[in-house]
């Protein structure tokens, strides 16, 4: 019997600051907290340190679970690259919870199954990128309309704990889990992820 493991991956951004929905879905699948990797993306960066940690920990035969295909990347190219690295380079499987067709464990040796799964992946990756582009257009239009009406825009100043920077770096580097970071900072889960989504590490 092979010693395979199941990992969960989630990604949130300033546009979606609550990780609870994704994390709860991964927990319901049976994934333990220390096997769930959560990236908080700031601005337009493509850096995904928690995904990089996950990729380094994957062994052949492992399983990676995500709630939806767009969690693997911000655009078509990033999604395709992450999928190929996990399934081809690392020889692991992927399950996408909101799209049962995207379950590489079901492919087997059937060329039809492989074709259908790859086709669905291509289409969903494209749709994810187009939706992101449309969201950015709508956001830009909303900002322009608000400015035209004289509204003051901008995010309120965040109140970070004194030891935030050190704890944040330990979490991002994988030295501690998100739960441990929350406990050390004395923050609730939602507050922690909201602060993380707004935080810009100036030491980089």
PDB file of C-alpha atoms in Angstrom:
ATOM      1  CA  UNK A   1       0.000   0.000   0.000  1.00  0.00           C
ATOM      2  CA  UNK A   2       1.470   3.357  -1.025  1.00  0.00           C
ATOM      3  CA  UNK A   3       1.737   6.119   1.531  1.00  0.00           C
ATOM      4  CA  UNK A   4      -0.137   8.809  -0.394  1.00  0.00           C
ATOM      5  CA  UNK A   5      -1.362  12.051   1.093  1.00  0.00           C
ATOM      6  CA  UNK A   6      -4.196  14.477   0.374  1.00  0.00           C
ATOM      7  CA  UNK A   7      -3.457  18.215   0.280  1.00  0.00           C
ATOM      8  CA  UNK A   8      -5.824  21.156   0.019  1.00  0.00           C
ATOM      9  CA  UNK A   9      -5.062  24.456  -1.668  1.00  0.00           C
ATOM     10  CA  UNK A  10      -6.996  27.720  -1.411  1.00  0.00           C
ATOM     11  CA  UNK A  11      -6.325  31.210  -2.685  1.00  0.00           C
ATOM     12  CA  UNK A  12      -7.920  34.509  -1.717  1.00  0.00           C
ATOM     13  CA  UNK A  13      -7.321  38.104  -2.769  1.00  0.00           C
ATOM     14  CA  UNK A  14      -8.417  41.598  -1.846  1.00  0.00           C
ATOM     15  CA  UNK A  15     -11.500  40.949  -3.974  1.00  0.00           C
ATOM     16  CA  UNK A  16     -12.393  37.848  -1.948  1.00  0.00           C
ATOM     17  CA  UNK A  17     -10.969  38.203   1.542  1.00  0.00           C
ATOM     18  CA  UNK A  18     -12.809  35.427   3.345  1.00  0.00           C
ATOM     19  CA  UNK A  19     -11.117  32.033   3.136  1.00  0.00           C
ATOM     20  CA  UNK A  20     -13.712  30.267   5.277  1.00  0.00           C
ATOM     21  CA  UNK A  21     -15.791  28.918   2.385  1.00  0.00           C
ATOM     22  CA  UNK A  22     -12.823  27.308   0.684  1.00  0.00           C
ATOM     23  CA  UNK A  23     -11.241  26.069   3.900  1.00  0.00           C
ATOM     24  CA  UNK A  24     -14.513  24.588   5.177  1.00  0.00           C
ATOM     25  CA  UNK A  25     -15.040  22.747   1.890  1.00  0.00           C
ATOM     26  CA  UNK A  26     -11.533  21.294   2.081  1.00  0.00           C
ATOM     27  CA  UNK A  27     -12.059  20.243   5.707  1.00  0.00           C
ATOM     28  CA  UNK A  28     -15.365  18.593   4.805  1.00  0.00           C
ATOM     29  CA  UNK A  29     -13.459  16.585   2.206  1.00  0.00           C
ATOM     30  CA  UNK A  30     -11.421  15.231   5.098  1.00  0.00           C
ATOM     31  CA  UNK A  31      -8.236  17.285   4.767  1.00  0.00           C
ATOM     32  CA  UNK A  32      -6.503  18.195   8.015  1.00  0.00           C
ATOM     33  CA  UNK A  33      -5.595  21.778   8.853  1.00  0.00           C
ATOM     34  CA  UNK A  34      -1.851  21.279   8.502  1.00  0.00           C
ATOM     35  CA  UNK A  35      -2.361  19.909   4.983  1.00  0.00           C
ATOM     36  CA  UNK A  36      -4.297  22.973   3.791  1.00  0.00           C
ATOM     37  CA  UNK A  37      -2.264  25.684   2.077  1.00  0.00           C
ATOM     38  CA  UNK A  38      -3.798  29.158   1.725  1.00  0.00           C
ATOM     39  CA  UNK A  39      -2.328  31.960  -0.373  1.00  0.00           C
ATOM     40  CA  UNK A  40      -3.319  35.586   0.119  1.00  0.00           C
ATOM     41  CA  UNK A  41      -2.616  37.512  -3.071  1.00  0.00           C
ATOM     42  CA  UNK A  42      -1.859  41.229  -2.797  1.00  0.00           C
ATOM     43  CA  UNK A  43      -2.429  43.494  -5.798  1.00  0.00           C
ATOM     44  CA  UNK A  44      -1.539  42.058  -9.190  1.00  0.00           C
ATOM     45  CA  UNK A  45       1.357  39.875  -8.098  1.00  0.00           C
ATOM     46  CA  UNK A  46       1.576  36.305  -9.321  1.00  0.00           C
ATOM     47  CA  UNK A  47       3.579  35.190  -6.278  1.00  0.00           C
ATOM     48  CA  UNK A  48       1.998  32.166  -4.607  1.00  0.00           C
ATOM     49  CA  UNK A  49       4.359  31.152  -1.757  1.00  0.00           C
ATOM     50  CA  UNK A  50       1.937  28.652  -0.238  1.00  0.00           C
ATOM     51  CA  UNK A  51       1.429  26.947  -3.599  1.00  0.00           C
ATOM     52  CA  UNK A  52       5.205  26.736  -3.961  1.00  0.00           C
ATOM     53  CA  UNK A  53       5.369  25.094  -0.511  1.00  0.00           C
ATOM     54  CA  UNK A  54       2.667  22.664  -1.555  1.00  0.00           C
ATOM     55  CA  UNK A  55       4.463  21.739  -4.776  1.00  0.00           C
ATOM     56  CA  UNK A  56       7.655  21.017  -2.834  1.00  0.00           C
ATOM     57  CA  UNK A  57       5.762  18.663  -0.497  1.00  0.00           C
ATOM     58  CA  UNK A  58       3.897  16.691  -3.161  1.00  0.00           C
ATOM     59  CA  UNK A  59       4.976  13.129  -3.855  1.00  0.00           C
ATOM     60  CA  UNK A  60       3.985  10.901  -6.742  1.00  0.00           C
ATOM     61  CA  UNK A  61       0.504   9.503  -6.152  1.00  0.00           C
ATOM     62  CA  UNK A  62      -0.603  12.298  -3.799  1.00  0.00           C
ATOM     63  CA  UNK A  63      -3.912  14.120  -4.260  1.00  0.00           C
ATOM     64  CA  UNK A  64      -4.428  17.906  -4.464  1.00  0.00           C
ATOM     65  CA  UNK A  65      -7.926  19.250  -3.828  1.00  0.00           C
ATOM     66  CA  UNK A  66      -9.163  22.734  -4.788  1.00  0.00           C
ATOM     67  CA  UNK A  67     -12.678  24.160  -4.601  1.00  0.00           C
ATOM     68  CA  UNK A  68     -12.619  25.569  -8.141  1.00  0.00           C
ATOM     69  CA  UNK A  69     -10.219  25.679 -11.067  1.00  0.00           C
ATOM     70  CA  UNK A  70      -9.497  29.421 -10.773  1.00  0.00           C
ATOM     71  CA  UNK A  71      -7.904  28.856  -7.354  1.00  0.00           C
ATOM     72  CA  UNK A  72      -4.846  27.453  -9.148  1.00  0.00           C
ATOM     73  CA  UNK A  73      -4.061  30.769 -10.824  1.00  0.00           C
ATOM     74  CA  UNK A  74      -5.187  34.261 -11.760  1.00  0.00           C
ATOM     75  CA  UNK A  75      -5.239  33.606 -15.503  1.00  0.00           C
ATOM     76  CA  UNK A  76      -5.328  30.909 -18.169  1.00  0.00           C
ATOM     77  CA  UNK A  77      -1.539  30.505 -18.347  1.00  0.00           C
ATOM     78  CA  UNK A  78      -1.011  30.140 -14.589  1.00  0.00           C
ATOM     79  CA  UNK A  79      -3.838  27.611 -14.259  1.00  0.00           C
ATOM     80  CA  UNK A  80      -2.462  25.484 -17.091  1.00  0.00           C
ATOM     81  CA  UNK A  81       1.085  25.630 -15.687  1.00  0.00           C
ATOM     82  CA  UNK A  82       0.009  24.609 -12.171  1.00  0.00           C
ATOM     83  CA  UNK A  83      -2.145  21.773 -13.517  1.00  0.00           C
ATOM     84  CA  UNK A  84       0.662  20.435 -15.710  1.00  0.00           C
ATOM     85  CA  UNK A  85       3.225  20.621 -12.923  1.00  0.00           C
ATOM     86  CA  UNK A  86       1.018  18.714 -10.478  1.00  0.00           C
ATOM     87  CA  UNK A  87      -0.307  16.052 -12.834  1.00  0.00           C
ATOM     88  CA  UNK A  88       2.640  15.594 -15.214  1.00  0.00           C
ATOM     89  CA  UNK A  89       5.871  16.672 -13.510  1.00  0.00           C
ATOM     90  CA  UNK A  90       4.929  15.549  -9.993  1.00  0.00           C
ATOM     91  CA  UNK A  91       2.661  12.655 -11.040  1.00  0.00           C
ATOM     92  CA  UNK A  92      -0.029  13.598  -8.522  1.00  0.00           C
ATOM     93  CA  UNK A  93      -3.812  13.777  -8.958  1.00  0.00           C
ATOM     94  CA  UNK A  94      -6.151  16.768  -8.779  1.00  0.00           C
ATOM     95  CA  UNK A  95      -9.792  16.989  -7.702  1.00  0.00           C
ATOM     96  CA  UNK A  96     -11.822  20.157  -8.383  1.00  0.00           C
ATOM     97  CA  UNK A  97     -14.778  20.101  -6.016  1.00  0.00           C
ATOM     98  CA  UNK A  98     -17.187  22.245  -8.044  1.00  0.00           C
ATOM     99  CA  UNK A  99     -16.447  20.398 -11.306  1.00  0.00           C
ATOM    100  CA  UNK A 100     -16.572  16.582 -10.903  1.00  0.00           C
ATOM    101  CA  UNK A 101     -15.312  16.093 -14.469  1.00  0.00           C
ATOM    102  CA  UNK A 102     -11.977  17.508 -13.334  1.00  0.00           C
ATOM    103  CA  UNK A 103     -10.865  14.532 -11.296  1.00  0.00           C
ATOM    104  CA  UNK A 104      -7.697  12.991 -12.710  1.00  0.00           C
ATOM    105  CA  UNK A 105      -8.217   9.809 -10.705  1.00  0.00           C
ATOM    106  CA  UNK A 106     -11.063   8.931 -13.083  1.00  0.00           C
ATOM    107  CA  UNK A 107      -9.087   9.248 -16.290  1.00  0.00           C
ATOM    108  CA  UNK A 108      -7.660   5.757 -16.384  1.00  0.00           C
ATOM    109  CA  UNK A 109      -6.328   4.697 -19.777  1.00  0.00           C
ATOM    110  CA  UNK A 110      -9.319   5.813 -21.783  1.00  0.00           C
ATOM    111  CA  UNK A 111      -8.338   8.342 -24.439  1.00  0.00           C
ATOM    112  CA  UNK A 112     -11.940   9.583 -24.454  1.00  0.00           C
ATOM    113  CA  UNK A 113     -11.883  10.336 -20.728  1.00  0.00           C
ATOM    114  CA  UNK A 114      -8.547  12.110 -21.067  1.00  0.00           C
ATOM    115  CA  UNK A 115      -9.787  14.182 -24.004  1.00  0.00           C
ATOM    116  CA  UNK A 116     -12.975  15.233 -22.217  1.00  0.00           C
ATOM    117  CA  UNK A 117     -11.120  16.161 -19.017  1.00  0.00           C
ATOM    118  CA  UNK A 118      -8.462  18.151 -20.877  1.00  0.00           C
ATOM    119  CA  UNK A 119     -11.121  19.916 -22.938  1.00  0.00           C
ATOM    120  CA  UNK A 120     -13.080  20.891 -19.818  1.00  0.00           C
ATOM    121  CA  UNK A 121      -9.867  22.182 -18.236  1.00  0.00           C
ATOM    122  CA  UNK A 122      -9.106  24.339 -21.275  1.00  0.00           C
ATOM    123  CA  UNK A 123     -12.604  25.801 -21.360  1.00  0.00           C
ATOM    124  CA  UNK A 124     -12.823  26.500 -17.625  1.00  0.00           C
ATOM    125  CA  UNK A 125      -9.365  28.079 -17.557  1.00  0.00           C
ATOM    126  CA  UNK A 126     -10.417  30.400 -20.370  1.00  0.00           C
ATOM    127  CA  UNK A 127     -13.710  31.253 -18.646  1.00  0.00           C
ATOM    128  CA  UNK A 128     -11.886  31.974 -15.363  1.00  0.00           C
ATOM    129  CA  UNK A 129      -9.568  34.437 -17.088  1.00  0.00           C
ATOM    130  CA  UNK A 130     -12.398  36.170 -18.950  1.00  0.00           C
ATOM    131  CA  UNK A 131     -14.396  36.512 -15.741  1.00  0.00           C
ATOM    132  CA  UNK A 132     -11.408  38.060 -13.989  1.00  0.00           C
ATOM    133  CA  UNK A 133     -10.977  40.524 -16.861  1.00  0.00           C
ATOM    134  CA  UNK A 134     -14.670  41.424 -16.699  1.00  0.00           C
ATOM    135  CA  UNK A 135     -14.473  41.961 -12.932  1.00  0.00           C
ATOM    136  CA  UNK A 136     -11.536  44.353 -13.384  1.00  0.00           C
ATOM    137  CA  UNK A 137     -13.491  46.285 -16.026  1.00  0.00           C
ATOM    138  CA  UNK A 138     -16.521  46.563 -13.733  1.00  0.00           C
ATOM    139  CA  UNK A 139     -14.326  47.656 -10.826  1.00  0.00           C
ATOM    140  CA  UNK A 140     -12.673  50.316 -12.982  1.00  0.00           C
ATOM    141  CA  UNK A 141     -16.073  51.574 -14.116  1.00  0.00           C
ATOM    142  CA  UNK A 142     -17.279  51.695 -10.514  1.00  0.00           C
ATOM    143  CA  UNK A 143     -14.229  53.675  -9.434  1.00  0.00           C
ATOM    144  CA  UNK A 144     -14.598  56.135 -12.316  1.00  0.00           C
ATOM    145  CA  UNK A 145     -18.301  56.632 -11.541  1.00  0.00           C
ATOM    146  CA  UNK A 146     -17.567  57.176  -7.842  1.00  0.00           C
ATOM    147  CA  UNK A 147     -14.850  59.720  -8.637  1.00  0.00           C
ATOM    148  CA  UNK A 148     -17.201  61.541 -11.007  1.00  0.00           C
ATOM    149  CA  UNK A 149     -19.674  61.860  -8.124  1.00  0.00           C
ATOM    150  CA  UNK A 150     -16.973  63.218  -5.826  1.00  0.00           C
ATOM    151  CA  UNK A 151     -16.829  60.226  -3.511  1.00  0.00           C
ATOM    152  CA  UNK A 152     -13.665  59.638  -1.484  1.00  0.00           C
ATOM    153  CA  UNK A 153     -12.167  56.275  -2.301  1.00  0.00           C
ATOM    154  CA  UNK A 154      -9.539  54.203  -0.586  1.00  0.00           C
ATOM    155  CA  UNK A 155      -9.182  51.450   1.929  1.00  0.00           C
ATOM    156  CA  UNK A 156      -9.298  52.390   5.612  1.00  0.00           C
ATOM    157  CA  UNK A 157      -6.000  52.135   7.452  1.00  0.00           C
ATOM    158  CA  UNK A 158      -5.486  48.663   8.836  1.00  0.00           C
ATOM    159  CA  UNK A 159      -4.653  48.182  12.507  1.00  0.00           C
ATOM    160  CA  UNK A 160      -1.902  45.552  12.568  1.00  0.00           C
ATOM    161  CA  UNK A 161      -0.628  43.877  15.740  1.00  0.00           C
ATOM    162  CA  UNK A 162       2.854  44.971  16.777  1.00  0.00           C
ATOM    163  CA  UNK A 163       4.455  41.621  15.927  1.00  0.00           C
ATOM    164  CA  UNK A 164       2.576  41.210  12.632  1.00  0.00           C
ATOM    165  CA  UNK A 165       5.573  41.369  10.289  1.00  0.00           C
ATOM    166  CA  UNK A 166       7.557  38.602  12.011  1.00  0.00           C
ATOM    167  CA  UNK A 167       4.575  36.272  12.369  1.00  0.00           C
ATOM    168  CA  UNK A 168       3.451  36.924   8.789  1.00  0.00           C
ATOM    169  CA  UNK A 169       6.897  36.007   7.446  1.00  0.00           C
ATOM    170  CA  UNK A 170       6.968  32.784   9.489  1.00  0.00           C
ATOM    171  CA  UNK A 171       3.559  31.829   8.108  1.00  0.00           C
ATOM    172  CA  UNK A 172       4.469  32.640   4.503  1.00  0.00           C
ATOM    173  CA  UNK A 173       7.712  30.666   4.741  1.00  0.00           C
ATOM    174  CA  UNK A 174       5.887  27.643   6.133  1.00  0.00           C
ATOM    175  CA  UNK A 175       7.495  27.719   9.572  1.00  0.00           C
ATOM    176  CA  UNK A 176       4.080  27.961  11.242  1.00  0.00           C
ATOM    177  CA  UNK A 177       0.508  27.241  10.170  1.00  0.00           C
ATOM    178  CA  UNK A 178      -2.151  29.896   9.677  1.00  0.00           C
ATOM    179  CA  UNK A 179      -3.852  28.729  12.877  1.00  0.00           C
ATOM    180  CA  UNK A 180      -0.618  29.106  14.847  1.00  0.00           C
ATOM    181  CA  UNK A 181      -0.123  32.578  13.385  1.00  0.00           C
ATOM    182  CA  UNK A 182      -3.645  33.603  14.424  1.00  0.00           C
ATOM    183  CA  UNK A 183      -3.047  32.356  17.946  1.00  0.00           C
ATOM    184  CA  UNK A 184       0.289  34.142  18.219  1.00  0.00           C
ATOM    185  CA  UNK A 185      -1.252  37.386  16.975  1.00  0.00           C
ATOM    186  CA  UNK A 186      -4.449  37.016  18.978  1.00  0.00           C
ATOM    187  CA  UNK A 187      -6.604  37.451  15.861  1.00  0.00           C
ATOM    188  CA  UNK A 188      -9.769  35.797  14.643  1.00  0.00           C
ATOM    189  CA  UNK A 189      -9.606  33.911  11.352  1.00  0.00           C
ATOM    190  CA  UNK A 190     -11.480  36.493   9.263  1.00  0.00           C
ATOM    191  CA  UNK A 191      -9.457  39.372  10.689  1.00  0.00           C
ATOM    192  CA  UNK A 192      -6.194  37.569  10.029  1.00  0.00           C
ATOM    193  CA  UNK A 193      -6.972  36.927   6.368  1.00  0.00           C
ATOM    194  CA  UNK A 194      -8.330  40.437   5.803  1.00  0.00           C
ATOM    195  CA  UNK A 195      -5.133  41.945   7.213  1.00  0.00           C
ATOM    196  CA  UNK A 196      -3.046  39.535   5.157  1.00  0.00           C
ATOM    197  CA  UNK A 197      -4.914  40.506   1.993  1.00  0.00           C
ATOM    198  CA  UNK A 198      -4.154  44.199   2.594  1.00  0.00           C
ATOM    199  CA  UNK A 199      -0.578  43.741   3.768  1.00  0.00           C
ATOM    200  CA  UNK A 200       2.357  44.681   1.564  1.00  0.00           C
ATOM    201  CA  UNK A 201       5.696  43.304   2.747  1.00  0.00           C
ATOM    202  CA  UNK A 202       8.068  46.234   2.236  1.00  0.00           C
ATOM    203  CA  UNK A 203      11.091  44.156   3.128  1.00  0.00           C
ATOM    204  CA  UNK A 204      10.970  42.308  -0.233  1.00  0.00           C
TER     205      UNK A 204
END
